PDB file of C-alpha atoms and ligand atoms in Angstrom:
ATOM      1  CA  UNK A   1     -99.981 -42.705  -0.174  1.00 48.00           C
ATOM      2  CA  UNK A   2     -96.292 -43.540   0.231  1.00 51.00           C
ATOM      3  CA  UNK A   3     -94.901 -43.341   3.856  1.00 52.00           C
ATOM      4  CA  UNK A   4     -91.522 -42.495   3.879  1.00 57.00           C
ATOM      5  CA  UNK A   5     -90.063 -43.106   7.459  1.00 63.00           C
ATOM      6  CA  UNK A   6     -88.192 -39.348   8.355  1.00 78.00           C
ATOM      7  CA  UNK A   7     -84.516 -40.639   9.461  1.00 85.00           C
ATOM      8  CA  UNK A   8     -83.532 -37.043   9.643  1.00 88.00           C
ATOM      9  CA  UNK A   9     -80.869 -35.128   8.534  1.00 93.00           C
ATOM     10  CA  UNK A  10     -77.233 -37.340   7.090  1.00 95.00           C
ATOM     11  CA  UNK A  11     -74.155 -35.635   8.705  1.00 95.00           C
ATOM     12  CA  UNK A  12     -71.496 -38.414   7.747  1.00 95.00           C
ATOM     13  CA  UNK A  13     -71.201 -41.410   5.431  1.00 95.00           C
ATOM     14  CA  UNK A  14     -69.155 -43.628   4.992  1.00 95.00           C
ATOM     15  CA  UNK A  15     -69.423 -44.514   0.725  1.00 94.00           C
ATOM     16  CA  UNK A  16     -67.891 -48.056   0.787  1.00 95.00           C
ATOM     17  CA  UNK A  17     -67.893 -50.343   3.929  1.00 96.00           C
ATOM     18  CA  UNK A  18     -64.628 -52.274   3.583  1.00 95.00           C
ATOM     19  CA  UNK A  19     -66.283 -55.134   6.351  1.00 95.00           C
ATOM     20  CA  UNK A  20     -69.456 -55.410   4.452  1.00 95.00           C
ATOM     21  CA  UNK A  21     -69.908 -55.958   0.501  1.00 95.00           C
ATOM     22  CA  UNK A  22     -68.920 -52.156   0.102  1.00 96.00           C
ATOM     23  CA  UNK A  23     -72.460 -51.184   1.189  1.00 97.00           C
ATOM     24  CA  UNK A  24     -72.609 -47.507   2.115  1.00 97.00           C
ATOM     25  CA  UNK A  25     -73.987 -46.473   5.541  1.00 97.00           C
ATOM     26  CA  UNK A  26     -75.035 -42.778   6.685  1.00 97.00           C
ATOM     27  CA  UNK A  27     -75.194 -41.140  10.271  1.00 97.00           C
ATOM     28  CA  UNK A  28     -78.043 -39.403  10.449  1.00 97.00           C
ATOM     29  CA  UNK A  29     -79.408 -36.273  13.140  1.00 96.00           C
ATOM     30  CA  UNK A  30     -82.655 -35.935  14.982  1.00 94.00           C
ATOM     31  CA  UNK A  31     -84.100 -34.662  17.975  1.00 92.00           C
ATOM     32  CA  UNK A  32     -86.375 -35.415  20.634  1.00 89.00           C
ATOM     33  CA  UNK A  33     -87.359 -34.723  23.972  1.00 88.00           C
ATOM     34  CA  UNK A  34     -84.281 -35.808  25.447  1.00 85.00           C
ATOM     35  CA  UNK A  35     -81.910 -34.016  22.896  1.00 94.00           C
ATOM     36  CA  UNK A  36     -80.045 -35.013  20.008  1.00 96.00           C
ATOM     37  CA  UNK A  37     -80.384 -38.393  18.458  1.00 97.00           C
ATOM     38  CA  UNK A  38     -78.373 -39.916  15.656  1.00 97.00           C
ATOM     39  CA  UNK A  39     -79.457 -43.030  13.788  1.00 97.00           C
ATOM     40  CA  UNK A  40     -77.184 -45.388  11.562  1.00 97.00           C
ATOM     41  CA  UNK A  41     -78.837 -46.106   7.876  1.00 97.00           C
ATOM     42  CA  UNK A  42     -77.947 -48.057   4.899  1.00 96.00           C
ATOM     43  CA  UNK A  43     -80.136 -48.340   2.309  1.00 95.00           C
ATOM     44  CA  UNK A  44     -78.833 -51.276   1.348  1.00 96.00           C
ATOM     45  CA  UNK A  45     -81.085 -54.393   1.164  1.00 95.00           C
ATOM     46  CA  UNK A  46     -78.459 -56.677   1.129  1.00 95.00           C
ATOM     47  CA  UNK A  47     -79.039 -60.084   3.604  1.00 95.00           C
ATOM     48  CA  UNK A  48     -76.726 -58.923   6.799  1.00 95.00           C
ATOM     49  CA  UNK A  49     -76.905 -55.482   6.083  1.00 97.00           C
ATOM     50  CA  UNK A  50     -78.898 -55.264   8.952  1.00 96.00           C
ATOM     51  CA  UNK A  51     -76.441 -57.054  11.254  1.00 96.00           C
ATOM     52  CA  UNK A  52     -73.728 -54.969  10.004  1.00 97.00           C
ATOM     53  CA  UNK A  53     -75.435 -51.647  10.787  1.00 97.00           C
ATOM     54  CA  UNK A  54     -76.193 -53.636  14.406  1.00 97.00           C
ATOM     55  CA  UNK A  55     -72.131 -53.785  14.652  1.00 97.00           C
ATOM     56  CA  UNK A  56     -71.484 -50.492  13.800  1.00 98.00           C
ATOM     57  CA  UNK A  57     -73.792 -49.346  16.571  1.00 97.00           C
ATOM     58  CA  UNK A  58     -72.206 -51.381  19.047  1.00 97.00           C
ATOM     59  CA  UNK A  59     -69.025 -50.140  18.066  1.00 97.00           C
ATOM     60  CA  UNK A  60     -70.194 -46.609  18.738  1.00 98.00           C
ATOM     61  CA  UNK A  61     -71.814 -47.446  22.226  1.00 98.00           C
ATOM     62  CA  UNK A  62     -68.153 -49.041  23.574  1.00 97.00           C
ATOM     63  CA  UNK A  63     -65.902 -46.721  21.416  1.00 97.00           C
ATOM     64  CA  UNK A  64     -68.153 -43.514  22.361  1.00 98.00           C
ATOM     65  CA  UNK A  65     -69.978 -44.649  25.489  1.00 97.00           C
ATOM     66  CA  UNK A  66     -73.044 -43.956  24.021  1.00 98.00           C
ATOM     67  CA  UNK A  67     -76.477 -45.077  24.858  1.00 97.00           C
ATOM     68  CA  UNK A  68     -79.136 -46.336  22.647  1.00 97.00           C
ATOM     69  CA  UNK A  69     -82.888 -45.927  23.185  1.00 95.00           C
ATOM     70  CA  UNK A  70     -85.745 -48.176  22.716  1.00 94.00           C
ATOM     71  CA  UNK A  71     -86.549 -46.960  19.173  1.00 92.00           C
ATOM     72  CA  UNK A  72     -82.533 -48.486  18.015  1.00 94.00           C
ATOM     73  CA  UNK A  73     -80.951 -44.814  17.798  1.00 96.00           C
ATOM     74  CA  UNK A  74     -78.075 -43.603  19.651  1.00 98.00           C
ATOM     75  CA  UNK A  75     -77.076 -40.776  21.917  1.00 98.00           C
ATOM     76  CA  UNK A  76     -75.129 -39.438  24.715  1.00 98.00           C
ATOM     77  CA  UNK A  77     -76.260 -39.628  27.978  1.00 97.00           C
ATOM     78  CA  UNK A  78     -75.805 -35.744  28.433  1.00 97.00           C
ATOM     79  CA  UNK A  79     -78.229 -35.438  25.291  1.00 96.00           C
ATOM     80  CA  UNK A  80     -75.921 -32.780  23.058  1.00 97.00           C
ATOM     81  CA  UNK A  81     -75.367 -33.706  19.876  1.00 97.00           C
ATOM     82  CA  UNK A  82     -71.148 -33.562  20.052  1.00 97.00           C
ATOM     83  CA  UNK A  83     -71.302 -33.071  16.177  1.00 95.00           C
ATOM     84  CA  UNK A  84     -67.499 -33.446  15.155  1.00 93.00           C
ATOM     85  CA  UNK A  85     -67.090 -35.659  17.960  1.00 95.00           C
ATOM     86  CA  UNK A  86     -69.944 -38.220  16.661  1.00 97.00           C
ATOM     87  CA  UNK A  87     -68.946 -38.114  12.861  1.00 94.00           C
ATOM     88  CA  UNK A  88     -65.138 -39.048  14.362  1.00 92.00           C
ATOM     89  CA  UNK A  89     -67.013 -41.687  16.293  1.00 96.00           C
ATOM     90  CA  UNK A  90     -69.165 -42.982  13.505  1.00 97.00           C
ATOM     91  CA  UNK A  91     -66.250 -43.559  10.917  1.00 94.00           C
ATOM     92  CA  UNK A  92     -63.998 -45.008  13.577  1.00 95.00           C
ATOM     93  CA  UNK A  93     -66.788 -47.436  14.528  1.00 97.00           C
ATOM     94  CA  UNK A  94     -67.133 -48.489  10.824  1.00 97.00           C
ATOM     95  CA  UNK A  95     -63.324 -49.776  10.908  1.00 95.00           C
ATOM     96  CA  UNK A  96     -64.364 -52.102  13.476  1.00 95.00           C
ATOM     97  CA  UNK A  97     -65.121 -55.888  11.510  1.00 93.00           C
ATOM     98  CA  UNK A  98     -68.382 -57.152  12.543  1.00 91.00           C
ATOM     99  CA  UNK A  99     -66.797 -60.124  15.195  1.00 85.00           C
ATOM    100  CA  UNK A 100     -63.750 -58.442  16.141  1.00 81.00           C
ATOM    101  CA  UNK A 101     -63.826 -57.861  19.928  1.00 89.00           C
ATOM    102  CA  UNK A 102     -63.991 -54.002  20.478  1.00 93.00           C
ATOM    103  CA  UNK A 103     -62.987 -51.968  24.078  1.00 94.00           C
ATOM    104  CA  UNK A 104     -62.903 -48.438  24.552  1.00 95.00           C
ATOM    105  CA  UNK A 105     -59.581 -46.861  24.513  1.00 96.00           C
ATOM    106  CA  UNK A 106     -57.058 -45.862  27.078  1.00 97.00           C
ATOM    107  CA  UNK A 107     -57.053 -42.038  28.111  1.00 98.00           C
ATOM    108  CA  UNK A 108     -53.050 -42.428  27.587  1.00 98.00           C
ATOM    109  CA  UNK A 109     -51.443 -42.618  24.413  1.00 97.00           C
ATOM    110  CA  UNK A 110     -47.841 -42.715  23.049  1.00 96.00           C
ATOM    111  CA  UNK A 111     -47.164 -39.366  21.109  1.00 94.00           C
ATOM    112  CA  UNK A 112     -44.566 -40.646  18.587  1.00 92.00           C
ATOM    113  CA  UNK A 113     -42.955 -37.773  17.457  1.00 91.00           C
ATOM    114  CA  UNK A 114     -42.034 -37.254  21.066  1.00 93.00           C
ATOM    115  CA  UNK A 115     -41.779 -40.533  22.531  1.00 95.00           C
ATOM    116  CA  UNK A 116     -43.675 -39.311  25.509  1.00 96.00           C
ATOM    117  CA  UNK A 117     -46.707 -41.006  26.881  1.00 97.00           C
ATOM    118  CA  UNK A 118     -49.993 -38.101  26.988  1.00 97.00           C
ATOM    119  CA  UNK A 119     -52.232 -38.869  29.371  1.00 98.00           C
ATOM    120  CA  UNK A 120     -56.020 -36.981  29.753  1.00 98.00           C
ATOM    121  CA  UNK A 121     -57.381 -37.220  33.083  1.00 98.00           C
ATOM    122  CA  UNK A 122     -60.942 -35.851  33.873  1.00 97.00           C
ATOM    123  CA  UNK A 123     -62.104 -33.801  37.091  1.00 94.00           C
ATOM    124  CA  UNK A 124     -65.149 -34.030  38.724  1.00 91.00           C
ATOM    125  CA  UNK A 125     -66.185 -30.199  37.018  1.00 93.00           C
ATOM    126  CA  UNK A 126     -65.570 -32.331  33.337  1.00 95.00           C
ATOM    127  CA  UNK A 127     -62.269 -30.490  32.797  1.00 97.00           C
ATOM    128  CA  UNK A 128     -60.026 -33.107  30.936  1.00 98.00           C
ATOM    129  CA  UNK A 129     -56.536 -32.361  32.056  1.00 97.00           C
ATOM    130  CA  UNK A 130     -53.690 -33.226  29.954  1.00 97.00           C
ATOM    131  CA  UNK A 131     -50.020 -34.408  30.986  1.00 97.00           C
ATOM    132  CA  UNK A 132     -47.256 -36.101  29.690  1.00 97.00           C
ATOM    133  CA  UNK A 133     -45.547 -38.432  31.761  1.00 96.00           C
ATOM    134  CA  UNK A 134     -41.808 -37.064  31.896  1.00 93.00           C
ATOM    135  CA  UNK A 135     -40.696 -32.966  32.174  1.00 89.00           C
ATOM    136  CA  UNK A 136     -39.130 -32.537  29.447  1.00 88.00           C
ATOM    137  CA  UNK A 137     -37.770 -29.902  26.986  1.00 88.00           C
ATOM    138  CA  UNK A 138     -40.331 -29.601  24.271  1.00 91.00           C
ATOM    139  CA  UNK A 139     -43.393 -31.770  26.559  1.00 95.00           C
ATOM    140  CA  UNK A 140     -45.051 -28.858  27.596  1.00 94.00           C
ATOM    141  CA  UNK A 141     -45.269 -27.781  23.392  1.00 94.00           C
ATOM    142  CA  UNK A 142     -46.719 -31.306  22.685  1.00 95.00           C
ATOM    143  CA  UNK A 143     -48.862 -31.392  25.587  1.00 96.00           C
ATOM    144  CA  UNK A 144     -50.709 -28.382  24.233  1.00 94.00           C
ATOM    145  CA  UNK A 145     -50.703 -29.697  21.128  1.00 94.00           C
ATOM    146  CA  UNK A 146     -52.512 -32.702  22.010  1.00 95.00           C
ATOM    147  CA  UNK A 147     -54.730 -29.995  23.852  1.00 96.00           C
ATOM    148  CA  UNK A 148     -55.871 -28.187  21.070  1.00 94.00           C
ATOM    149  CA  UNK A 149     -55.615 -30.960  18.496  1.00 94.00           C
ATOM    150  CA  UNK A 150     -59.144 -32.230  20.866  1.00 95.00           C
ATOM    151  CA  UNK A 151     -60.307 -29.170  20.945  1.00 94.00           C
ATOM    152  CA  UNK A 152     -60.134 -28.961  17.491  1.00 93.00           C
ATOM    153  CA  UNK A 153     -61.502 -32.839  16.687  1.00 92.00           C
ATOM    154  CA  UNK A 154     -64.488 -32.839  19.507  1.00 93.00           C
ATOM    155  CA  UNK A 155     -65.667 -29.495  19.193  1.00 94.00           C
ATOM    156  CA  UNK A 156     -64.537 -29.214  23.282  1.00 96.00           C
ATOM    157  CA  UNK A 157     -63.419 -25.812  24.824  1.00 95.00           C
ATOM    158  CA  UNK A 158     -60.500 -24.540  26.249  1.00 92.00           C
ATOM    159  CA  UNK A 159     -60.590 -23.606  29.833  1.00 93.00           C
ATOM    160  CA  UNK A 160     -59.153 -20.165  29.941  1.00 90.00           C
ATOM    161  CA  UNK A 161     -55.430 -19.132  30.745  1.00 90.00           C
ATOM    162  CA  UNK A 162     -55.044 -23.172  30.639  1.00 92.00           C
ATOM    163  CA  UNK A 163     -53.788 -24.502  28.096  1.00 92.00           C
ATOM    164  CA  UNK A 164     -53.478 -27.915  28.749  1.00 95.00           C
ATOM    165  CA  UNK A 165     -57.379 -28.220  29.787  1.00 97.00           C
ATOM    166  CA  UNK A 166     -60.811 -28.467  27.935  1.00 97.00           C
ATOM    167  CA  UNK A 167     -63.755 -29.761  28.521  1.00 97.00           C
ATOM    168  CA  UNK A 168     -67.298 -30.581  26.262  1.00 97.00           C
ATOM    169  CA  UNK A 169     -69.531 -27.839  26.070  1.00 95.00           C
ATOM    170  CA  UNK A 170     -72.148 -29.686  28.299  1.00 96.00           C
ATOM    171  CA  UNK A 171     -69.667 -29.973  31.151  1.00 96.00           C
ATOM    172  CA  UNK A 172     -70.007 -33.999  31.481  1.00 97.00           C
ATOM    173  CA  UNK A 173     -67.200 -36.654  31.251  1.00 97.00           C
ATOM    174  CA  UNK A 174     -67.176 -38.174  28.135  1.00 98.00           C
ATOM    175  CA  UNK A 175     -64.027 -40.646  28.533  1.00 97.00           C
ATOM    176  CA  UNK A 176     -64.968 -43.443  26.042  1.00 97.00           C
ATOM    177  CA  UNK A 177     -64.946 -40.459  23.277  1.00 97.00           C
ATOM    178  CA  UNK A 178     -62.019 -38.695  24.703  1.00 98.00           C
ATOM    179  CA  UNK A 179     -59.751 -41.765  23.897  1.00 97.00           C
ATOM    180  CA  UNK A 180     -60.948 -42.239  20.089  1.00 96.00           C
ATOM    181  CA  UNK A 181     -60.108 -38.558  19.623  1.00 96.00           C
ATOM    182  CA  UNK A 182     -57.243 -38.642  21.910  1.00 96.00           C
ATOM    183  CA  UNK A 183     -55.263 -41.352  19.169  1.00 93.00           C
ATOM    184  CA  UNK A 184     -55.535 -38.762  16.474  1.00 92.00           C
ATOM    185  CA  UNK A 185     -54.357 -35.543  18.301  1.00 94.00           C
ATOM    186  CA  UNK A 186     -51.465 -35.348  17.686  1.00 92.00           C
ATOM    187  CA  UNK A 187     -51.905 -35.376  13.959  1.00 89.00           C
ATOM    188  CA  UNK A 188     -54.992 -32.884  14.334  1.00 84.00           C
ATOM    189  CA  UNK A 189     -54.200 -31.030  10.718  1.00 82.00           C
ATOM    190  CA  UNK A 190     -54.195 -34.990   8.438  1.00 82.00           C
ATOM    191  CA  UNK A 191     -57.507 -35.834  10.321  1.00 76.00           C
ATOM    192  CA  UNK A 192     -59.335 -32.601   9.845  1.00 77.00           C
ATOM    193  CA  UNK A 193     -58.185 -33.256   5.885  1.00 83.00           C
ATOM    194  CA  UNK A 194     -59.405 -36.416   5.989  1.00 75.00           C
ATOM    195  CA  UNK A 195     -63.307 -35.267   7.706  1.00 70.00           C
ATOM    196  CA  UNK A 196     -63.300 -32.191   5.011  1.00 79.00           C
ATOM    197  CA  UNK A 197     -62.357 -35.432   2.030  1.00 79.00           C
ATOM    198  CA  UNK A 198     -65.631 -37.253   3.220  1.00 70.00           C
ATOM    199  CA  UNK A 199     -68.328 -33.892   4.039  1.00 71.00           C
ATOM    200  CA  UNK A 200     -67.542 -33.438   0.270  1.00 77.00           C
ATOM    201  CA  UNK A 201     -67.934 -37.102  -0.659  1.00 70.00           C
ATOM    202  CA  UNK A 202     -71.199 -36.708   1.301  1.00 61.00           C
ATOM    203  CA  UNK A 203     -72.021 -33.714  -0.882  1.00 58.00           C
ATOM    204  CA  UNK A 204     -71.629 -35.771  -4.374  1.00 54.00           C
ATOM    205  CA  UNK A 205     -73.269 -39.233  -3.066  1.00 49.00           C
ATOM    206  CA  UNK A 206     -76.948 -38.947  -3.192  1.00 45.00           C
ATOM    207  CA  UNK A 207     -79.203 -41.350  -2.152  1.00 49.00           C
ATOM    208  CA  UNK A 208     -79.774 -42.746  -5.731  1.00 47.00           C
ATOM    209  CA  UNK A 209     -76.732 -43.519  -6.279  1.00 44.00           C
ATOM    210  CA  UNK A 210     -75.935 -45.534  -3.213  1.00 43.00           C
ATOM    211  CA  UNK A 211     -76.361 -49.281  -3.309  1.00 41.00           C
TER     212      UNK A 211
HETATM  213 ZN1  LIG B   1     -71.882 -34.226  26.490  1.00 90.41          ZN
END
Protein backbone atom coordinates (compact mmCIF):
# COMPACT_ATOMS: atom_id res chain seq x y z
CA UNK A 1 0.00 0.00 0.00
CA UNK A 2 1.05 3.45 -1.22
CA UNK A 3 1.26 6.21 1.51
CA UNK A 4 0.58 9.36 0.18
CA UNK A 5 1.60 12.10 2.79
CA UNK A 6 -1.96 14.48 3.08
CA UNK A 7 -0.40 18.17 2.47
CA UNK A 8 -3.91 19.43 2.47
CA UNK A 9 -5.79 21.56 0.48
CA UNK A 10 -3.56 24.09 -2.48
CA UNK A 11 -4.95 27.69 -2.18
CA UNK A 12 -2.15 29.48 -4.34
CA UNK A 13 0.62 28.55 -6.76
CA UNK A 14 2.88 30.05 -8.16
CA UNK A 15 3.34 27.99 -11.98
CA UNK A 16 6.94 29.11 -12.80
CA UNK A 17 9.52 30.20 -10.10
CA UNK A 18 11.56 32.87 -11.90
CA UNK A 19 14.59 32.26 -8.89
CA UNK A 20 14.53 28.58 -9.32
CA UNK A 21 14.68 26.50 -12.75
CA UNK A 22 10.91 27.56 -13.27
CA UNK A 23 9.87 24.86 -10.75
CA UNK A 24 6.30 25.41 -9.60
CA UNK A 25 5.53 25.65 -5.85
CA UNK A 26 1.92 25.47 -4.13
CA UNK A 27 0.62 26.93 -0.70
CA UNK A 28 -1.22 24.56 0.76
CA UNK A 29 -4.14 24.68 3.98
CA UNK A 30 -4.46 22.51 7.02
CA UNK A 31 -5.51 22.52 10.42
CA UNK A 32 -4.61 21.48 13.73
CA UNK A 33 -5.03 22.01 17.21
CA UNK A 34 -3.66 25.32 17.20
CA UNK A 35 -5.58 26.58 14.02
CA UNK A 36 -4.77 27.01 10.56
CA UNK A 37 -1.57 25.79 9.07
CA UNK A 38 -0.23 26.34 5.59
CA UNK A 39 2.64 24.34 4.14
CA UNK A 40 4.88 25.30 1.02
CA UNK A 41 5.16 22.23 -1.69
CA UNK A 42 6.86 21.65 -4.89
CA UNK A 43 6.79 18.58 -6.36
CA UNK A 44 9.68 19.13 -7.97
CA UNK A 45 12.65 16.75 -7.41
CA UNK A 46 15.04 18.93 -8.68
CA UNK A 47 18.64 19.14 -6.43
CA UNK A 48 17.90 22.64 -4.41
CA UNK A 49 14.40 22.47 -4.75
CA UNK A 50 14.36 21.85 -1.31
CA UNK A 51 16.48 24.88 -0.36
CA UNK A 52 14.42 27.00 -2.48
CA UNK A 53 11.11 26.05 -0.83
CA UNK A 54 13.39 26.68 2.63
CA UNK A 55 13.76 30.46 1.16
CA UNK A 56 10.44 30.97 0.34
CA UNK A 57 9.45 30.10 3.89
CA UNK A 58 11.79 32.39 5.34
CA UNK A 59 10.61 34.98 3.21
CA UNK A 60 7.11 34.48 4.55
CA UNK A 61 8.20 34.37 8.33
CA UNK A 62 10.08 38.11 7.92
CA UNK A 63 7.68 39.47 5.19
CA UNK A 64 4.47 38.08 7.19
CA UNK A 65 5.81 37.60 10.71
CA UNK A 66 4.84 34.27 10.70
CA UNK A 67 5.87 31.40 12.81
CA UNK A 68 6.78 27.98 11.82
CA UNK A 69 6.25 24.82 13.89
CA UNK A 70 8.30 21.85 14.50
CA UNK A 71 6.72 19.77 11.70
CA UNK A 72 8.32 22.82 8.88
CA UNK A 73 4.72 24.47 8.27
CA UNK A 74 3.83 27.94 8.84
CA UNK A 75 1.28 30.01 10.68
CA UNK A 76 0.31 33.04 12.50
CA UNK A 77 0.76 33.33 15.92
CA UNK A 78 -3.04 34.25 16.40
CA UNK A 79 -3.76 30.79 14.58
CA UNK A 80 -6.50 32.19 11.77
CA UNK A 81 -5.86 31.32 8.59
CA UNK A 82 -5.78 35.23 7.01
CA UNK A 83 -6.65 33.55 3.59
CA UNK A 84 -6.19 36.56 1.06
CA UNK A 85 -3.71 37.89 3.29
CA UNK A 86 -1.42 34.55 3.12
CA UNK A 87 -1.84 33.92 -0.73
CA UNK A 88 -0.59 37.91 -1.01
CA UNK A 89 2.13 36.78 1.34
CA UNK A 90 3.05 33.58 -0.39
CA UNK A 91 3.52 35.12 -3.98
CA UNK A 92 5.32 38.13 -2.60
CA UNK A 93 7.69 35.79 -0.74
CA UNK A 94 8.37 33.87 -4.03
CA UNK A 95 9.84 37.26 -5.62
CA UNK A 96 12.35 37.17 -3.02
CA UNK A 97 15.89 35.37 -4.74
CA UNK A 98 17.09 32.72 -2.54
CA UNK A 99 20.37 35.00 -0.99
CA UNK A 100 18.93 38.29 -1.28
CA UNK A 101 18.71 39.82 2.23
CA UNK A 102 14.92 40.22 3.06
CA UNK A 103 13.29 42.77 6.04
CA UNK A 104 9.83 43.33 6.67
CA UNK A 105 8.42 46.47 5.37
CA UNK A 106 7.79 49.89 6.72
CA UNK A 107 4.08 50.64 7.91
CA UNK A 108 4.61 54.03 5.75
CA UNK A 109 4.58 54.17 2.19
CA UNK A 110 4.71 56.88 -0.55
CA UNK A 111 1.23 56.98 -2.37
CA UNK A 112 2.39 58.20 -5.82
CA UNK A 113 -0.50 59.44 -7.32
CA UNK A 114 -0.63 61.80 -4.39
CA UNK A 115 2.78 62.36 -3.39
CA UNK A 116 1.76 61.96 0.18
CA UNK A 117 3.43 59.62 2.57
CA UNK A 118 0.40 56.92 4.23
CA UNK A 119 1.28 55.80 7.26
CA UNK A 120 -0.74 52.67 9.31
CA UNK A 121 -0.25 52.77 12.88
CA UNK A 122 -1.70 49.97 15.17
CA UNK A 123 -3.49 50.40 18.71
CA UNK A 124 -3.25 48.29 21.43
CA UNK A 125 -7.27 46.96 20.57
CA UNK A 126 -5.48 45.84 16.83
CA UNK A 127 -7.20 48.77 15.10
CA UNK A 128 -4.67 49.83 12.30
CA UNK A 129 -5.14 53.52 11.92
CA UNK A 130 -4.34 55.18 8.78
CA UNK A 131 -2.89 58.84 8.11
CA UNK A 132 -1.20 60.68 5.68
CA UNK A 133 1.40 62.88 6.69
CA UNK A 134 0.23 66.45 5.35
CA UNK A 135 -3.77 67.92 5.42
CA UNK A 136 -4.38 68.26 2.33
CA UNK A 137 -7.17 68.71 -0.30
CA UNK A 138 -7.85 65.29 -1.68
CA UNK A 139 -5.62 63.27 1.52
CA UNK A 140 -8.50 62.43 3.35
CA UNK A 141 -9.98 60.60 -0.30
CA UNK A 142 -6.61 58.70 -0.58
CA UNK A 143 -6.35 57.93 2.94
CA UNK A 144 -9.56 55.95 2.68
CA UNK A 145 -8.55 54.57 -0.23
CA UNK A 146 -5.56 53.04 1.12
CA UNK A 147 -8.19 52.00 3.89
CA UNK A 148 -10.30 49.98 1.96
CA UNK A 149 -7.78 48.93 -0.67
CA UNK A 150 -6.46 46.59 2.86
CA UNK A 151 -9.55 45.81 3.62
CA UNK A 152 -10.08 44.58 0.43
CA UNK A 153 -6.37 42.68 0.00
CA UNK A 154 -6.24 41.12 3.80
CA UNK A 155 -9.65 40.20 4.23
CA UNK A 156 -9.48 42.92 7.49
CA UNK A 157 -12.67 44.85 8.66
CA UNK A 158 -13.66 48.19 8.82
CA UNK A 159 -14.25 49.66 12.18
CA UNK A 160 -17.59 51.29 11.91
CA UNK A 161 -18.36 55.09 11.16
CA UNK A 162 -14.34 55.06 10.64
CA UNK A 163 -13.20 55.05 7.72
CA UNK A 164 -9.73 55.32 7.95
CA UNK A 165 -9.51 52.17 10.49
CA UNK A 166 -9.61 48.27 10.22
CA UNK A 167 -8.40 45.73 11.88
CA UNK A 168 -7.97 41.52 11.25
CA UNK A 169 -10.82 39.64 12.18
CA UNK A 170 -8.90 38.02 15.17
CA UNK A 171 -8.22 41.42 16.71
CA UNK A 172 -4.21 40.91 16.88
CA UNK A 173 -1.45 43.15 15.33
CA UNK A 174 -0.24 41.77 12.39
CA UNK A 175 2.41 44.59 11.28
CA UNK A 176 4.91 42.48 9.22
CA UNK A 177 1.68 41.62 6.90
CA UNK A 178 0.20 45.01 7.10
CA UNK A 179 3.28 46.48 5.22
CA UNK A 180 3.33 43.80 2.23
CA UNK A 181 -0.33 44.68 1.71
CA UNK A 182 0.11 48.21 2.59
CA UNK A 183 2.63 48.66 -0.90
CA UNK A 184 -0.21 47.53 -3.06
CA UNK A 185 -3.18 49.61 -1.68
CA UNK A 186 -3.30 52.00 -3.42
CA UNK A 187 -3.64 50.08 -6.62
CA UNK A 188 -6.23 47.63 -4.83
CA UNK A 189 -8.38 47.03 -8.32
CA UNK A 190 -4.66 45.77 -10.66
CA UNK A 191 -3.80 43.46 -7.63
CA UNK A 192 -7.15 41.87 -7.09
CA UNK A 193 -6.82 41.24 -11.20
CA UNK A 194 -3.73 39.91 -10.81
CA UNK A 195 -4.89 37.17 -7.56
CA UNK A 196 -8.21 36.32 -9.80
CA UNK A 197 -5.23 35.69 -13.12
CA UNK A 198 -3.46 33.05 -10.80
CA UNK A 199 -6.85 31.22 -8.71
CA UNK A 200 -7.62 30.43 -12.43
CA UNK A 201 -4.09 29.39 -13.36
CA UNK A 202 -4.45 27.25 -10.20
CA UNK A 203 -7.67 25.86 -11.64
CA UNK A 204 -5.94 24.62 -15.10
CA UNK A 205 -2.45 23.38 -13.47
CA UNK A 206 -2.93 20.01 -12.04
CA UNK A 207 -0.55 18.18 -10.32
CA UNK A 208 0.47 16.08 -13.43
CA UNK A 209 1.34 18.56 -15.24
CA UNK A 210 3.67 20.37 -12.92
CA UNK A 211 7.37 19.64 -13.08
ZN1 LIG B 1 -4.55 37.15 13.11
Amino acid sequence: MTRTLDIGGRIELLPMDAHFCDISIGLYRQENAQGAVFRVHTYSQREGARVRIDSVKRAMRVLGGMEETPEGLLRFPCGAAHLLAVKRLFLEACKQGMDGEVSARPLTILDKKSGLHISATVGSDGVYQITADREESGAERRVRLVAGGLAKLGELEKVKGAEDRVRFNCGAAHDALVGVLLVRAPNVRSVLRELEQAANRGVLAAPSTQN
